[in-house]
Amino acid sequence: EPLLLDCLEKRNVTLGPNHLDTLDSIISLVDLYMLQGKDDKAEPLLVNCLENYKAVLGHNHLTTVNCNKILAECYSHQGKYDKAEPL
């Protein structure tokens, strides 16, 4: 986790929050959190990441759709089915 956070911080400063490499770093951190069962930490990162992917790549891009799927899984793991279902 510390290495992923360090990488994310550096990319955010160097490339900006909407750069695809920065967003990829967020997804890597989300993957770790979800593997650790820390869905509550992953959720806000995913919501933010999804909005940025939509802005940068559009709603129908494969990467945006995949992020949407991961967010639905995150909601599902937390029992937030009402939020997961529309995704």
PDB file of N, CA and C in Angstrom, residues 34 39 68-78 84:
ATOM      1  N   MET A  34      -9.635  -3.816  -2.423  1.00  0.00           N
ATOM      2  CA  MET A  34     -10.706  -4.800  -2.566  1.00  0.00           C
ATOM      3  C   MET A  34     -10.215  -6.203  -2.225  1.00  0.00           C
ATOM      4  N   ASP A  39     -13.349  -2.449   1.080  1.00  0.00           N
ATOM      5  CA  ASP A  39     -14.197  -1.857   0.050  1.00  0.00           C
ATOM      6  C   ASP A  39     -14.603  -0.431   0.398  1.00  0.00           C
ATOM      7  N   ASN A  68     -16.668   1.050 -14.203  1.00  0.00           N
ATOM      8  CA  ASN A  68     -18.064   0.982 -13.789  1.00  0.00           C
ATOM      9  C   ASN A  68     -18.386  -0.394 -13.204  1.00  0.00           C
ATOM     10  N   LYS A  69     -17.882  -1.433 -13.840  1.00  0.00           N
ATOM     11  CA  LYS A  69     -18.094  -2.807 -13.366  1.00  0.00           C
ATOM     12  C   LYS A  69     -17.442  -3.022 -12.001  1.00  0.00           C
ATOM     13  N   ILE A  70     -16.229  -2.503 -11.845  1.00  0.00           N
ATOM     14  CA  ILE A  70     -15.520  -2.646 -10.569  1.00  0.00           C
ATOM     15  C   ILE A  70     -16.276  -1.918  -9.462  1.00  0.00           C
ATOM     16  N   LEU A  71     -16.818  -0.740  -9.769  1.00  0.00           N
ATOM     17  CA  LEU A  71     -17.600  -0.005  -8.775  1.00  0.00           C
ATOM     18  C   LEU A  71     -18.855  -0.786  -8.392  1.00  0.00           C
ATOM     19  N   ALA A  72     -19.508  -1.399  -9.366  1.00  0.00           N
ATOM     20  CA  ALA A  72     -20.691  -2.220  -9.073  1.00  0.00           C
ATOM     21  C   ALA A  72     -20.318  -3.390  -8.161  1.00  0.00           C
ATOM     22  N   GLU A  73     -19.177  -4.012  -8.422  1.00  0.00           N
ATOM     23  CA  GLU A  73     -18.709  -5.108  -7.567  1.00  0.00           C
ATOM     24  C   GLU A  73     -18.409  -4.614  -6.155  1.00  0.00           C
ATOM     25  N   CYS A  74     -17.818  -3.449  -6.058  1.00  0.00           N
ATOM     26  CA  CYS A  74     -17.500  -2.862  -4.761  1.00  0.00           C
ATOM     27  C   CYS A  74     -18.783  -2.611  -3.963  1.00  0.00           C
ATOM     28  N   TYR A  75     -19.779  -2.031  -4.614  1.00  0.00           N
ATOM     29  CA  TYR A  75     -21.066  -1.812  -3.960  1.00  0.00           C
ATOM     30  C   TYR A  75     -21.676  -3.147  -3.525  1.00  0.00           C
ATOM     31  N   SER A  76     -21.611  -4.119  -4.396  1.00  0.00           N
ATOM     32  CA  SER A  76     -22.183  -5.438  -4.105  1.00  0.00           C
ATOM     33  C   SER A  76     -21.514  -6.081  -2.890  1.00  0.00           C
ATOM     34  N   HIS A  77     -20.193  -5.988  -2.817  1.00  0.00           N
ATOM     35  CA  HIS A  77     -19.458  -6.550  -1.677  1.00  0.00           C
ATOM     36  C   HIS A  77     -19.890  -5.912  -0.362  1.00  0.00           C
ATOM     37  N   GLN A  78     -20.309  -4.654  -0.433  1.00  0.00           N
ATOM     38  CA  GLN A  78     -20.717  -3.930   0.769  1.00  0.00           C
ATOM     39  C   GLN A  78     -22.214  -4.073   1.056  1.00  0.00           C
ATOM     40  N   ALA A  84     -25.526  -0.709  -6.734  1.00  0.00           N
ATOM     41  CA  ALA A  84     -24.866  -1.586  -7.699  1.00  0.00           C
ATOM     42  C   ALA A  84     -25.749  -1.889  -8.901  1.00  0.00           C
TER      43      ALA A  84
END
